[in-house]
């Protein structure tokens, strides 16, 4: 498949994500390159933090979440959970009658993950970290980290 003029191979398809791998060696190298800084600046300047396969960036982002087995609460009042590497998480809606919610993640001003109609027990992933939706209230969505 081609995205923005770059060729990718679909490497993995699961219920919560599709993993694309660049076909071109230069594209692979560019994605793996270390960013100049691990501090987010906002907008396109964060592309090296947001769109990367660099293990140091992934590790820094993973450390920004609560530890395995711990809970992350995302507020439903339009609040944004901003991570130090630029990823921001939001709750787009909670429907307590249906027991569903919408979750999203943005980085460098670009949506990088979107989940619609998640329910308690569903798995979601942000920046390579897996969470189980552990609760929904009118005020928040609670996620319990299930991976290291």
PDB file of C-alpha atoms in Angstrom:
ATOM      1  CA  UNK A   1       0.000   0.000   0.000  1.00  0.00           C
ATOM      2  CA  UNK A   2       1.099   3.580  -0.579  1.00  0.00           C
ATOM      3  CA  UNK A   3       0.669   6.369   1.954  1.00  0.00           C
ATOM      4  CA  UNK A   4       1.860   9.906   1.181  1.00  0.00           C
ATOM      5  CA  UNK A   5       4.027   8.604  -1.655  1.00  0.00           C
ATOM      6  CA  UNK A   6       5.748   5.938   0.465  1.00  0.00           C
ATOM      7  CA  UNK A   7       5.253   2.189  -0.048  1.00  0.00           C
ATOM      8  CA  UNK A   8       4.362   0.041   2.963  1.00  0.00           C
ATOM      9  CA  UNK A   9       3.716  -3.617   3.614  1.00  0.00           C
ATOM     10  CA  UNK A  10       0.979  -4.577   6.050  1.00  0.00           C
ATOM     11  CA  UNK A  11       2.904  -6.445   8.734  1.00  0.00           C
ATOM     12  CA  UNK A  12       0.127  -7.141  11.232  1.00  0.00           C
ATOM     13  CA  UNK A  13      -3.644  -6.788  11.521  1.00  0.00           C
ATOM     14  CA  UNK A  14      -5.351  -7.189  14.885  1.00  0.00           C
ATOM     15  CA  UNK A  15      -8.664  -6.136  16.318  1.00  0.00           C
ATOM     16  CA  UNK A  16      -7.162  -2.888  17.613  1.00  0.00           C
ATOM     17  CA  UNK A  17      -4.436  -1.932  15.092  1.00  0.00           C
ATOM     18  CA  UNK A  18      -2.798  -2.331  11.700  1.00  0.00           C
ATOM     19  CA  UNK A  19       1.012  -2.277  11.572  1.00  0.00           C
ATOM     20  CA  UNK A  20       2.640  -0.940   8.398  1.00  0.00           C
ATOM     21  CA  UNK A  21       6.302  -1.480   7.550  1.00  0.00           C
ATOM     22  CA  UNK A  22       8.101   0.761   5.038  1.00  0.00           C
ATOM     23  CA  UNK A  23       9.393  -1.089   2.001  1.00  0.00           C
ATOM     24  CA  UNK A  24      12.189   1.371   1.185  1.00  0.00           C
ATOM     25  CA  UNK A  25      15.436   1.076   3.189  1.00  0.00           C
ATOM     26  CA  UNK A  26      15.766   4.880   3.417  1.00  0.00           C
ATOM     27  CA  UNK A  27      12.246   5.157   4.861  1.00  0.00           C
ATOM     28  CA  UNK A  28      13.052   2.399   7.395  1.00  0.00           C
ATOM     29  CA  UNK A  29      16.252   4.186   8.432  1.00  0.00           C
ATOM     30  CA  UNK A  30      14.493   7.537   8.740  1.00  0.00           C
ATOM     31  CA  UNK A  31      11.829   6.017  11.005  1.00  0.00           C
ATOM     32  CA  UNK A  32      14.463   4.383  13.218  1.00  0.00           C
ATOM     33  CA  UNK A  33      16.639   7.500  13.580  1.00  0.00           C
ATOM     34  CA  UNK A  34      16.984   9.032  17.031  1.00  0.00           C
ATOM     35  CA  UNK A  35      15.302  12.425  17.396  1.00  0.00           C
ATOM     36  CA  UNK A  36      17.417  15.483  18.192  1.00  0.00           C
ATOM     37  CA  UNK A  37      15.459  15.937  21.417  1.00  0.00           C
ATOM     38  CA  UNK A  38      13.105  13.849  23.530  1.00  0.00           C
ATOM     39  CA  UNK A  39      11.141  16.983  24.473  1.00  0.00           C
ATOM     40  CA  UNK A  40       8.034  17.762  22.463  1.00  0.00           C
ATOM     41  CA  UNK A  41       7.806  21.192  20.853  1.00  0.00           C
ATOM     42  CA  UNK A  42       4.380  21.027  19.215  1.00  0.00           C
ATOM     43  CA  UNK A  43       3.226  20.424  15.658  1.00  0.00           C
ATOM     44  CA  UNK A  44       5.416  19.057  12.878  1.00  0.00           C
ATOM     45  CA  UNK A  45       8.560  19.569  14.976  1.00  0.00           C
ATOM     46  CA  UNK A  46       7.434  16.488  16.915  1.00  0.00           C
ATOM     47  CA  UNK A  47       7.366  14.172  13.890  1.00  0.00           C
ATOM     48  CA  UNK A  48      10.620  12.424  14.980  1.00  0.00           C
ATOM     49  CA  UNK A  49       8.937  11.646  18.331  1.00  0.00           C
ATOM     50  CA  UNK A  50       5.529  10.717  16.976  1.00  0.00           C
ATOM     51  CA  UNK A  51       6.286   8.718  13.851  1.00  0.00           C
ATOM     52  CA  UNK A  52       9.236   6.556  14.724  1.00  0.00           C
ATOM     53  CA  UNK A  53      10.371   3.019  15.355  1.00  0.00           C
ATOM     54  CA  UNK A  54      13.245   4.280  17.519  1.00  0.00           C
ATOM     55  CA  UNK A  55      13.343   2.134  20.656  1.00  0.00           C
ATOM     56  CA  UNK A  56      14.472   4.991  22.941  1.00  0.00           C
ATOM     57  CA  UNK A  57      11.401   7.038  22.006  1.00  0.00           C
ATOM     58  CA  UNK A  58       9.128   4.046  22.550  1.00  0.00           C
ATOM     59  CA  UNK A  59      10.698   3.383  25.936  1.00  0.00           C
ATOM     60  CA  UNK A  60      10.370   7.039  26.989  1.00  0.00           C
ATOM     61  CA  UNK A  61       6.717   7.069  26.013  1.00  0.00           C
ATOM     62  CA  UNK A  62       6.036   3.772  27.787  1.00  0.00           C
ATOM     63  CA  UNK A  63       7.628   5.150  30.986  1.00  0.00           C
ATOM     64  CA  UNK A  64       5.146   8.043  30.854  1.00  0.00           C
ATOM     65  CA  UNK A  65       2.241   5.664  31.521  1.00  0.00           C
ATOM     66  CA  UNK A  66       1.442   4.054  34.874  1.00  0.00           C
ATOM     67  CA  UNK A  67       3.174   0.711  35.417  1.00  0.00           C
ATOM     68  CA  UNK A  68       1.793  -2.686  34.473  1.00  0.00           C
ATOM     69  CA  UNK A  69      -1.353  -3.450  36.473  1.00  0.00           C
ATOM     70  CA  UNK A  70      -1.863   0.205  37.372  1.00  0.00           C
ATOM     71  CA  UNK A  71      -4.732   2.403  36.206  1.00  0.00           C
ATOM     72  CA  UNK A  72      -4.769   5.491  33.998  1.00  0.00           C
ATOM     73  CA  UNK A  73      -7.913   7.645  34.196  1.00  0.00           C
ATOM     74  CA  UNK A  74      -8.832   9.777  31.198  1.00  0.00           C
ATOM     75  CA  UNK A  75     -11.283  12.534  32.071  1.00  0.00           C
ATOM     76  CA  UNK A  76     -14.416  12.954  29.981  1.00  0.00           C
ATOM     77  CA  UNK A  77     -14.665  16.726  30.326  1.00  0.00           C
ATOM     78  CA  UNK A  78     -12.507  17.490  27.321  1.00  0.00           C
ATOM     79  CA  UNK A  79      -9.318  17.150  29.338  1.00  0.00           C
ATOM     80  CA  UNK A  80      -6.192  16.020  27.550  1.00  0.00           C
ATOM     81  CA  UNK A  81      -3.571  13.697  29.011  1.00  0.00           C
ATOM     82  CA  UNK A  82      -0.323  15.006  27.473  1.00  0.00           C
ATOM     83  CA  UNK A  83       2.756  12.773  27.633  1.00  0.00           C
ATOM     84  CA  UNK A  84       6.301  14.214  27.687  1.00  0.00           C
ATOM     85  CA  UNK A  85       7.045  12.826  24.199  1.00  0.00           C
ATOM     86  CA  UNK A  86       4.102  14.698  22.641  1.00  0.00           C
ATOM     87  CA  UNK A  87       1.398  12.040  22.560  1.00  0.00           C
ATOM     88  CA  UNK A  88      -1.951  13.314  23.844  1.00  0.00           C
ATOM     89  CA  UNK A  89      -4.885  11.136  24.863  1.00  0.00           C
ATOM     90  CA  UNK A  90      -8.524  12.232  24.984  1.00  0.00           C
ATOM     91  CA  UNK A  91     -11.997  10.868  25.610  1.00  0.00           C
ATOM     92  CA  UNK A  92     -14.293  11.939  22.777  1.00  0.00           C
ATOM     93  CA  UNK A  93     -17.501  10.628  24.381  1.00  0.00           C
ATOM     94  CA  UNK A  94     -18.901   8.368  27.067  1.00  0.00           C
ATOM     95  CA  UNK A  95     -22.318   6.766  26.696  1.00  0.00           C
ATOM     96  CA  UNK A  96     -23.001   5.205  30.097  1.00  0.00           C
ATOM     97  CA  UNK A  97     -26.400   3.882  28.972  1.00  0.00           C
ATOM     98  CA  UNK A  98     -24.743   1.874  26.179  1.00  0.00           C
ATOM     99  CA  UNK A  99     -21.582   1.226  28.223  1.00  0.00           C
ATOM    100  CA  UNK A 100     -19.348   2.603  25.469  1.00  0.00           C
ATOM    101  CA  UNK A 101     -16.767   5.339  24.992  1.00  0.00           C
ATOM    102  CA  UNK A 102     -14.589   6.872  22.309  1.00  0.00           C
ATOM    103  CA  UNK A 103     -10.861   7.330  22.865  1.00  0.00           C
ATOM    104  CA  UNK A 104      -8.281   9.054  20.733  1.00  0.00           C
ATOM    105  CA  UNK A 105      -4.593   9.828  20.565  1.00  0.00           C
ATOM    106  CA  UNK A 106      -2.903  12.652  18.669  1.00  0.00           C
ATOM    107  CA  UNK A 107       0.735  13.437  18.098  1.00  0.00           C
ATOM    108  CA  UNK A 108       2.220  16.335  16.149  1.00  0.00           C
ATOM    109  CA  UNK A 109      -1.368  17.485  15.611  1.00  0.00           C
ATOM    110  CA  UNK A 110      -2.238  14.277  13.726  1.00  0.00           C
ATOM    111  CA  UNK A 111      -4.618  11.557  14.931  1.00  0.00           C
ATOM    112  CA  UNK A 112      -2.572   8.411  15.509  1.00  0.00           C
ATOM    113  CA  UNK A 113      -5.172   6.183  17.187  1.00  0.00           C
ATOM    114  CA  UNK A 114      -8.931   6.248  17.453  1.00  0.00           C
ATOM    115  CA  UNK A 115     -11.211   3.814  19.220  1.00  0.00           C
ATOM    116  CA  UNK A 116     -14.993   3.984  18.899  1.00  0.00           C
ATOM    117  CA  UNK A 117     -17.494   2.199  21.106  1.00  0.00           C
ATOM    118  CA  UNK A 118     -14.964   0.593  23.438  1.00  0.00           C
ATOM    119  CA  UNK A 119     -16.437  -1.294  26.369  1.00  0.00           C
ATOM    120  CA  UNK A 120     -15.114  -2.512  29.703  1.00  0.00           C
ATOM    121  CA  UNK A 121     -12.842  -5.463  28.937  1.00  0.00           C
ATOM    122  CA  UNK A 122     -11.742  -4.230  25.502  1.00  0.00           C
ATOM    123  CA  UNK A 123      -8.044  -3.872  24.678  1.00  0.00           C
ATOM    124  CA  UNK A 124      -6.614  -0.593  23.372  1.00  0.00           C
ATOM    125  CA  UNK A 125      -3.051   0.340  22.499  1.00  0.00           C
ATOM    126  CA  UNK A 126      -1.277   3.664  22.721  1.00  0.00           C
ATOM    127  CA  UNK A 127       2.381   3.982  21.647  1.00  0.00           C
ATOM    128  CA  UNK A 128       2.929   0.239  21.816  1.00  0.00           C
ATOM    129  CA  UNK A 129       1.510  -0.055  25.337  1.00  0.00           C
ATOM    130  CA  UNK A 130      -1.543  -2.259  25.863  1.00  0.00           C
ATOM    131  CA  UNK A 131      -4.406  -1.355  28.172  1.00  0.00           C
ATOM    132  CA  UNK A 132      -7.666  -3.028  29.108  1.00  0.00           C
ATOM    133  CA  UNK A 133     -10.669  -0.732  29.498  1.00  0.00           C
ATOM    134  CA  UNK A 134     -11.364  -1.355  33.182  1.00  0.00           C
ATOM    135  CA  UNK A 135     -14.218   1.066  33.774  1.00  0.00           C
ATOM    136  CA  UNK A 136     -16.493   3.735  32.363  1.00  0.00           C
ATOM    137  CA  UNK A 137     -18.269   6.420  34.356  1.00  0.00           C
ATOM    138  CA  UNK A 138     -19.847   9.706  33.317  1.00  0.00           C
ATOM    139  CA  UNK A 139     -16.632  11.428  34.399  1.00  0.00           C
ATOM    140  CA  UNK A 140     -13.861   9.184  33.104  1.00  0.00           C
ATOM    141  CA  UNK A 141     -12.602   6.125  31.293  1.00  0.00           C
ATOM    142  CA  UNK A 142     -10.250   3.980  33.330  1.00  0.00           C
ATOM    143  CA  UNK A 143      -7.552   1.965  31.565  1.00  0.00           C
ATOM    144  CA  UNK A 144      -5.451  -0.698  33.278  1.00  0.00           C
ATOM    145  CA  UNK A 145      -2.026  -1.273  31.766  1.00  0.00           C
ATOM    146  CA  UNK A 146      -1.582  -4.904  30.716  1.00  0.00           C
ATOM    147  CA  UNK A 147       1.887  -4.793  29.102  1.00  0.00           C
ATOM    148  CA  UNK A 148       5.364  -3.739  30.221  1.00  0.00           C
TER     149      UNK A 148
END
